[in-house]
XYZ file of C-alpha atoms in Angstrom:
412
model
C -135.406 -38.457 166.352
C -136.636 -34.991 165.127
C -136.563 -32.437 167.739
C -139.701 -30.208 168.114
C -140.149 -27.155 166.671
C -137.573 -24.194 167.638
C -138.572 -21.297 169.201
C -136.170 -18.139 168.087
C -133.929 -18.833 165.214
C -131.154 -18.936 167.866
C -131.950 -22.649 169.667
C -132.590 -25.536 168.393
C -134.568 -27.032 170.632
C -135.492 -30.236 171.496
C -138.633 -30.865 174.007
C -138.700 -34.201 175.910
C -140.682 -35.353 178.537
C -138.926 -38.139 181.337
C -139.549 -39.445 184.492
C -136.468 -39.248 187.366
C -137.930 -40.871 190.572
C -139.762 -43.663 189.117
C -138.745 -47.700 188.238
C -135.348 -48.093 186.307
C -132.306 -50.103 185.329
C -129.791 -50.143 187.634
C -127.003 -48.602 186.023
C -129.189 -46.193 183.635
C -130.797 -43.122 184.308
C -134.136 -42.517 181.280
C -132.555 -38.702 181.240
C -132.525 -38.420 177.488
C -129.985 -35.668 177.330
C -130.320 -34.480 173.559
C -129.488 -31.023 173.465
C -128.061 -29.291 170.703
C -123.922 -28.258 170.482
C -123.297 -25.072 171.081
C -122.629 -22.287 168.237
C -120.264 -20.351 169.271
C -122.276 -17.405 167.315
C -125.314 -17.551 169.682
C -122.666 -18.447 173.019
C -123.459 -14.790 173.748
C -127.117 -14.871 173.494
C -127.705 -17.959 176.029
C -125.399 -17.219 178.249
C -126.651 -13.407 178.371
C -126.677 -11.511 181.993
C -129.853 -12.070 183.590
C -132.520 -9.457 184.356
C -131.578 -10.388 188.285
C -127.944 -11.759 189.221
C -126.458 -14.078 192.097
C -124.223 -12.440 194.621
C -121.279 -14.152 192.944
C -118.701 -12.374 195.253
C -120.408 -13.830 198.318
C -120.459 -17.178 196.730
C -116.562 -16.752 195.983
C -115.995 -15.572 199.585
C -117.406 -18.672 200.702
C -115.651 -21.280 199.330
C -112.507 -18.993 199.756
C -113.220 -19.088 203.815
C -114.128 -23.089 203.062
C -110.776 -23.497 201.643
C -108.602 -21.784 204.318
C -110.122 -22.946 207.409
C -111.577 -25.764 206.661
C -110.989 -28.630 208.807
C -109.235 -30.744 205.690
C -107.100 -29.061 203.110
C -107.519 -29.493 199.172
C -110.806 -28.689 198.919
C -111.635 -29.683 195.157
C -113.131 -26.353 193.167
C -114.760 -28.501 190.993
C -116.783 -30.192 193.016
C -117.967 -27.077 195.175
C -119.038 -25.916 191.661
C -120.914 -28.684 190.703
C -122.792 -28.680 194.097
C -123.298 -24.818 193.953
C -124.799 -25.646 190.498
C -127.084 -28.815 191.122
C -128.052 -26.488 194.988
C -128.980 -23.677 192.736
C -131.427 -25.831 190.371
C -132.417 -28.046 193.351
C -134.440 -24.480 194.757
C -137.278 -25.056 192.511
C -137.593 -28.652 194.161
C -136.960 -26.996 197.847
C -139.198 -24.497 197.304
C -143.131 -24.513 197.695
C -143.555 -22.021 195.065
C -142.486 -24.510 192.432
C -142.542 -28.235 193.514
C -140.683 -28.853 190.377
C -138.931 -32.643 191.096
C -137.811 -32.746 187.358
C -135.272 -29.983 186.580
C -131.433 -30.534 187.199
C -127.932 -29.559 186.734
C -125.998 -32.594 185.129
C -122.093 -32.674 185.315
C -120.175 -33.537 182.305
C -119.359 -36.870 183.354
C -123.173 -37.382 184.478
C -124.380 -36.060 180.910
C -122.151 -38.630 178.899
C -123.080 -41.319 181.186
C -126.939 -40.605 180.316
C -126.143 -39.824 176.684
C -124.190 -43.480 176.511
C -127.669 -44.950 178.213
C -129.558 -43.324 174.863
C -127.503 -44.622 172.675
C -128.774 -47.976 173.632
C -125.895 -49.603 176.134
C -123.988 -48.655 179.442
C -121.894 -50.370 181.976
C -124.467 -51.629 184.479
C -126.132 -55.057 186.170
C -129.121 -55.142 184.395
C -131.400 -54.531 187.321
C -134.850 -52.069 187.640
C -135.775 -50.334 190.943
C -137.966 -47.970 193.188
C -138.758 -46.535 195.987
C -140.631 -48.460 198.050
C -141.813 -47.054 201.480
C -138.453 -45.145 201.763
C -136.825 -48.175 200.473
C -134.584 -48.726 197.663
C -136.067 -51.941 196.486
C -135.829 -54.335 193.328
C -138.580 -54.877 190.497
C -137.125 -56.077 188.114
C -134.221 -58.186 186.882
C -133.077 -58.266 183.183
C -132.489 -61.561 181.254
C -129.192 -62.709 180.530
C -127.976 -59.707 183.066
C -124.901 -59.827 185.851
C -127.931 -59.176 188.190
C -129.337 -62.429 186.956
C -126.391 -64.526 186.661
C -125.330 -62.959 190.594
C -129.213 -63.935 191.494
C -130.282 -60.709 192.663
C -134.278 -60.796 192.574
C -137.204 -58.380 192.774
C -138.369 -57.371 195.860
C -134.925 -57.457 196.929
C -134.561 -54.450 199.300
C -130.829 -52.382 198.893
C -129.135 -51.270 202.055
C -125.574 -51.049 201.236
C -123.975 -49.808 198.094
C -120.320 -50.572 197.968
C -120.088 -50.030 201.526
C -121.794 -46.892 202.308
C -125.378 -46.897 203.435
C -128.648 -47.006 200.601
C -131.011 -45.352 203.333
C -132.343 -42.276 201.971
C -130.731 -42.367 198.434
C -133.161 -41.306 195.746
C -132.952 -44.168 192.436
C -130.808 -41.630 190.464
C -128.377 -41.632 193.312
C -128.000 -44.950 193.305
C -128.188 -45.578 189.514
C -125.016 -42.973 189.536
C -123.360 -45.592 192.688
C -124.042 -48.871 190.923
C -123.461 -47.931 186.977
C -119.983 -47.705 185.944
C -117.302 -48.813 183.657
C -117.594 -52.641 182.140
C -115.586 -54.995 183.817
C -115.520 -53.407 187.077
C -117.318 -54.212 190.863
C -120.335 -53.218 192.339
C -120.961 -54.389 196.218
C -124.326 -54.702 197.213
C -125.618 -55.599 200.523
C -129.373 -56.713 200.060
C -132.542 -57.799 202.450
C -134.365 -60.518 201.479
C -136.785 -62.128 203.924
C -135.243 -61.241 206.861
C -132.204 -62.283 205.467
C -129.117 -60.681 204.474
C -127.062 -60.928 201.423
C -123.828 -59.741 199.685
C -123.421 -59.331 195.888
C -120.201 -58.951 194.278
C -122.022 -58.431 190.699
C -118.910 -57.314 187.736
C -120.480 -54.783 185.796
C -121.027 -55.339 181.691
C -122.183 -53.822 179.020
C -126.214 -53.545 179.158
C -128.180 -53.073 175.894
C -131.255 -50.985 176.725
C -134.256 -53.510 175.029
C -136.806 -50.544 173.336
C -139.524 -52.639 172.204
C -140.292 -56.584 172.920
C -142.829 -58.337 171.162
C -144.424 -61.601 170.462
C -147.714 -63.499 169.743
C -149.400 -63.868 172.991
C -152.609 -65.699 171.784
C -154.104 -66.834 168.797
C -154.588 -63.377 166.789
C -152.926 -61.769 169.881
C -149.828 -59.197 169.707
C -148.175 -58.557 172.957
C -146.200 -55.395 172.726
C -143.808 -53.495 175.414
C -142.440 -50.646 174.924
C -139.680 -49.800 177.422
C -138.996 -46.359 176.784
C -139.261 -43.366 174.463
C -135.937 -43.209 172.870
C -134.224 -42.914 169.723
C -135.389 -46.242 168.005
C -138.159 -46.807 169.534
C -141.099 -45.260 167.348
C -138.760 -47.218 164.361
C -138.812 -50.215 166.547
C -142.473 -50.192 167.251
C -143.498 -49.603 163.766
C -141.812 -52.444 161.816
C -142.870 -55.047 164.755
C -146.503 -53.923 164.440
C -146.380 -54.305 160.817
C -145.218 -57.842 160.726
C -147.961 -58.472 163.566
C -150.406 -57.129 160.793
C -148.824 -58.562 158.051
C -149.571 -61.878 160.207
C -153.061 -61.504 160.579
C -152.961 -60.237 163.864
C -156.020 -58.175 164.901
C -155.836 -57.519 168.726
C -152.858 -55.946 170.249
C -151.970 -55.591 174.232
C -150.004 -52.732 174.264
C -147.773 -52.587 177.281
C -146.332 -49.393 179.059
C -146.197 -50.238 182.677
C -142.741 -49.322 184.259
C -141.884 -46.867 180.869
C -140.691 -43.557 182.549
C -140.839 -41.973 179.250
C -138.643 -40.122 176.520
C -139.202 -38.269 173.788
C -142.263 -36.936 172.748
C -141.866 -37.156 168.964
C -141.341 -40.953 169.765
C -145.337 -40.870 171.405
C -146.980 -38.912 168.569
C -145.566 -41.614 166.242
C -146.766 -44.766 168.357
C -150.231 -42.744 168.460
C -150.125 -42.441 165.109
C -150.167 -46.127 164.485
C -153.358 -46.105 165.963
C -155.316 -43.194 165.154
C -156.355 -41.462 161.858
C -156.900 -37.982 162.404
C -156.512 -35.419 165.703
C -154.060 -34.291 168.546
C -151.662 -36.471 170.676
C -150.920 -33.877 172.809
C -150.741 -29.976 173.686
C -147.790 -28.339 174.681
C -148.620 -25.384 176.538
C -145.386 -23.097 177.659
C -145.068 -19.217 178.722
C -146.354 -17.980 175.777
C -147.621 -20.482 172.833
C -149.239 -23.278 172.822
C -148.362 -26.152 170.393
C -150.414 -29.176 169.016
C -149.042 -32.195 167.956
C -150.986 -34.310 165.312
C -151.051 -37.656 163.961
C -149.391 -38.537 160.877
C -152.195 -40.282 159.007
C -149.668 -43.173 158.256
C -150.452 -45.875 160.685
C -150.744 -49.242 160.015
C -153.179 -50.489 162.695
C -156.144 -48.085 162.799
C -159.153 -50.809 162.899
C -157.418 -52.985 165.792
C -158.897 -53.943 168.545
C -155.923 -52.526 172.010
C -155.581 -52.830 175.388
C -153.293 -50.724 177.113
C -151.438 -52.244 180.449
C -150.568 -48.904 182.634
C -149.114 -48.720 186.124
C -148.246 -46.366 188.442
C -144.393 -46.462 186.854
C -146.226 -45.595 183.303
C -144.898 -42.137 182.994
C -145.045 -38.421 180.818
C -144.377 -39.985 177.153
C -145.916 -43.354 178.208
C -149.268 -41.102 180.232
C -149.065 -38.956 176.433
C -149.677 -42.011 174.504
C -152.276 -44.357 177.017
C -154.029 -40.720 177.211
C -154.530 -39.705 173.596
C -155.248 -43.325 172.525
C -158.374 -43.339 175.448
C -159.407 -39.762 174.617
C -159.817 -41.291 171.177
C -161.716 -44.141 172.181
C -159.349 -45.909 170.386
C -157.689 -48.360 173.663
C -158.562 -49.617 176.607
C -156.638 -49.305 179.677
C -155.934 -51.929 182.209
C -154.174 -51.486 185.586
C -153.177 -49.084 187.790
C -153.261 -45.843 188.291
C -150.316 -43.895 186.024
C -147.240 -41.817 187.791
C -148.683 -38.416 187.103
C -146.218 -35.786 185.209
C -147.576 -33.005 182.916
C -144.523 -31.219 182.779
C -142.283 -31.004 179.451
C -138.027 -30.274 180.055
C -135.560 -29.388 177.949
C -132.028 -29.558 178.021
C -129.394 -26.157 177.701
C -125.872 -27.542 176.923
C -123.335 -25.634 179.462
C -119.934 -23.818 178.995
C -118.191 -26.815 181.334
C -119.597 -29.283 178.944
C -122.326 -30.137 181.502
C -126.211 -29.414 181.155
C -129.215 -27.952 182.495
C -132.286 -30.178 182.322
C -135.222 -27.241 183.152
C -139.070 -27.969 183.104
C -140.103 -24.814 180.117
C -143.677 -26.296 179.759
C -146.515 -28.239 180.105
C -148.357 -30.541 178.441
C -152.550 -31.864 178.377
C -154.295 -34.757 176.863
C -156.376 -33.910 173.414
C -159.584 -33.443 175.878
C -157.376 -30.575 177.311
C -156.932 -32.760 181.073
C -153.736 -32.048 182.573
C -152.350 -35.281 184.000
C -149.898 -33.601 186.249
C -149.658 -34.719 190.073
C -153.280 -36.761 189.300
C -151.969 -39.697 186.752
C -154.702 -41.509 184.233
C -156.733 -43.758 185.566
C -157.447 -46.964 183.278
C -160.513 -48.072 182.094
C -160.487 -51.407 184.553
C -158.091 -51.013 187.643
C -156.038 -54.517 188.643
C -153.286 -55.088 190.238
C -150.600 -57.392 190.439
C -150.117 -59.655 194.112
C -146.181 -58.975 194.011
C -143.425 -57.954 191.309
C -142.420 -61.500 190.536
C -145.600 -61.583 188.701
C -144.842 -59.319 186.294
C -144.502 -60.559 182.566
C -141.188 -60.071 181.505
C -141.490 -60.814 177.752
C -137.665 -61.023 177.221
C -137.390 -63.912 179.491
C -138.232 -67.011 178.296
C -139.020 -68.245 181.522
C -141.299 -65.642 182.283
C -145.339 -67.124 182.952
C -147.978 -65.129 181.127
C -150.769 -66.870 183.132
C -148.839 -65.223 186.418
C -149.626 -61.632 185.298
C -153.122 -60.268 186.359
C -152.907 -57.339 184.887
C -151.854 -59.337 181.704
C -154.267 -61.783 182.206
C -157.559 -59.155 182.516
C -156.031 -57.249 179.274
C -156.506 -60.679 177.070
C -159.863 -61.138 179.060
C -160.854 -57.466 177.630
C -160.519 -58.651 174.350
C -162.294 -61.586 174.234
């Protein structure tokens, strides 16, 4: 996936736009951690002295006093660092001036965790989640998953990971508790009804799904993306082409519960769709940058409806948005998540990573999405998660699906 363009001959950067807080597979995190290795030439120039510096010898006396006094000896440098680091970015979170909920200091082992999740698999269940009313709760299960086989279902709520209390844990939190190494144990205590259950669920190896497809009605293409990674412009592409190859002329495009990716991946899908014009504006300290369609799609006189909820999120809000300010969709459902904000990743000396917000980005009408969301064309809703069409499950009932259902009504 090519990265956008560099600013400074010095990085190469890549821009990428991702949702944290939002619905995702247990065991995955949609942190798409593609930064560039570092040259040892330019070392010098990134890791320059700032104009204003930390009071480093404080810091040091610190932990120093920590590790003499402290009630329990041993106290492990490394993880003081790490929580000095992720404390440091976690300011512009704490802090009213910035509200920023999307930058943060990865440790190596959390950075090739994330990076294993991009390449397509990880150690895992196979579950999706949220944040329900300070809840960690269930949305999702995938097919053929531990979580499945174990019969962990949505709306299940999580109170107890491997022992140690869920209350309060954010999704990444728990994604980092519950993913792990293939053929090992997770513990999960769950509430279900008033009931609770315990979940002994061996982890295995999970292949991320990036695009799901399939002929939904007579001259009908359904069409989910799950997230903007790698493969998934490549993916989307050759399934729309058979679809038109087919004879298909009406296509339900699906993006509820995507949290987002890579922004190249969204001005591609665009593309598809529209001729001529802007997917999006990148707007950062200094420049601003706008992306355009390729002129190479293979659907531009198709009729689409666009399924959004409030999980639909940055890549997933770049896409529904352009293809509405184009009059070229529809959008059905709810509400979208709401982040304008671009990141990009700056590898570390340790081998870890900062993940820092440098930008962001508006529709073509030049409407910032940020903390406000899209709001579709005809708002439904679904009664409960269950009802949600999960196109890789062969099980799963279309006719369920409200938001599904009004989207095939729209293009009647």
């Amino acid at each position: 996936m090519a990265p956008t363009r560099a600013r400074g001959r010095w990085l190469k950067r890549v821009v990428i736009v991702l949702l944290l807080p939002v619905s995702f597979y247990l065991g995955m995190v949609f942190e798409f951690h593609a930064g560039p290795d570092i040259d040892q030439v330019i070392a010098p120039a990134l890791f320059a002295a700032p104009v204003k510096s930390l009071d480093l010898g404080t810091l040091n006396q610190v932990f120093e006093l920590m590790q003499r006094n402290y009630a329990k000896k041993d106290l492990n440098s490394n993880d003081a660092f790490n929580a000095a680091a992720k404390g440091l970015v976690h300011n512009l979170l704490g802090s009213p001036q910035y509200k920023d909920d999307f930058s943060f200091y990865f440790t190596p082992e959390e950075l090739r965790q994330n990076k294993e999740f991009l390449a397509g698999s990880f150690g895992g269940i196979g579950a999706s989640m949220e944040v329900k009313n300070t809840q960690l709760t269930v949305t999702a299960i995938t097919p053929s998953s531990p979580a499945q086989a174990a019969d962990l279902r949505a709306g299940d709520v999580v109170t107890r990971i491997d022992g140690q209390d869920a209350a309060g844990l954010t999704v990444d939190q728990a994604v980092q508790k519950i993913r792990g190494k293939v053929n090992t144990h997770v513990k999960l205590t769950v509430s279900r009804a008033g009931k609770i259950l315990e979940f002994d669920i061996v982890r295995a190896q999970i292949s991320v799904p990036s695009v799901r497809s399939k002929d939904i009605a007579p001259g009908v293409f359904y069409i989910r993306v799950y997230e903007f990674g790698e493969h998934s412009a490549d993916d989307f592409d050759k399934q729309l082409r058979d679809a038109v190859a087919r004879g298909d002329n009406k296509v339900i495009f699906d993006l509820r519960r995507d949290p987002g990716g890579f922004v190249s991946a969204a001005d591609r899908i665009v593309s598809e769709f529209v001729r001529s014009g802007v997917t999006v504006k990148v707007v950062d300290r200094s420049t601003t940058d706008e992306h355009k369609v390729t002129g190479q799609g293979v659907a531009f006189d198709t009729r689409v409806v666009v399924l959004v909820d409030e999980n639909s999120a940055s890549a997933s809000e770049i896409t529904a948005g352009a293809l509405q300010d184009h009059q070229r969709a529809t959008l059905v459902g709810k509400k979208t998540f709401g982040k304008g904000l671009v990141e990009q990743d700056f590898p570390l000396r340790n081998g870890g990573d900062l993940h820092l917000t440098v930008a962001y980005w508006y529709r073509p009408s030049g409407k910032s999405i940020n903390l406000v969301g899209i709001t579709p064309d005809t708002t439904v809703a679904l009664a409960s998660p269950q009802d949600f069409y999960e196109v890789a499950d062969p099980a799963a009932n279309a006719a369920k699906d409200a938001q599904l259902q009004a989207a095939l009504a729209a293009l009647k």
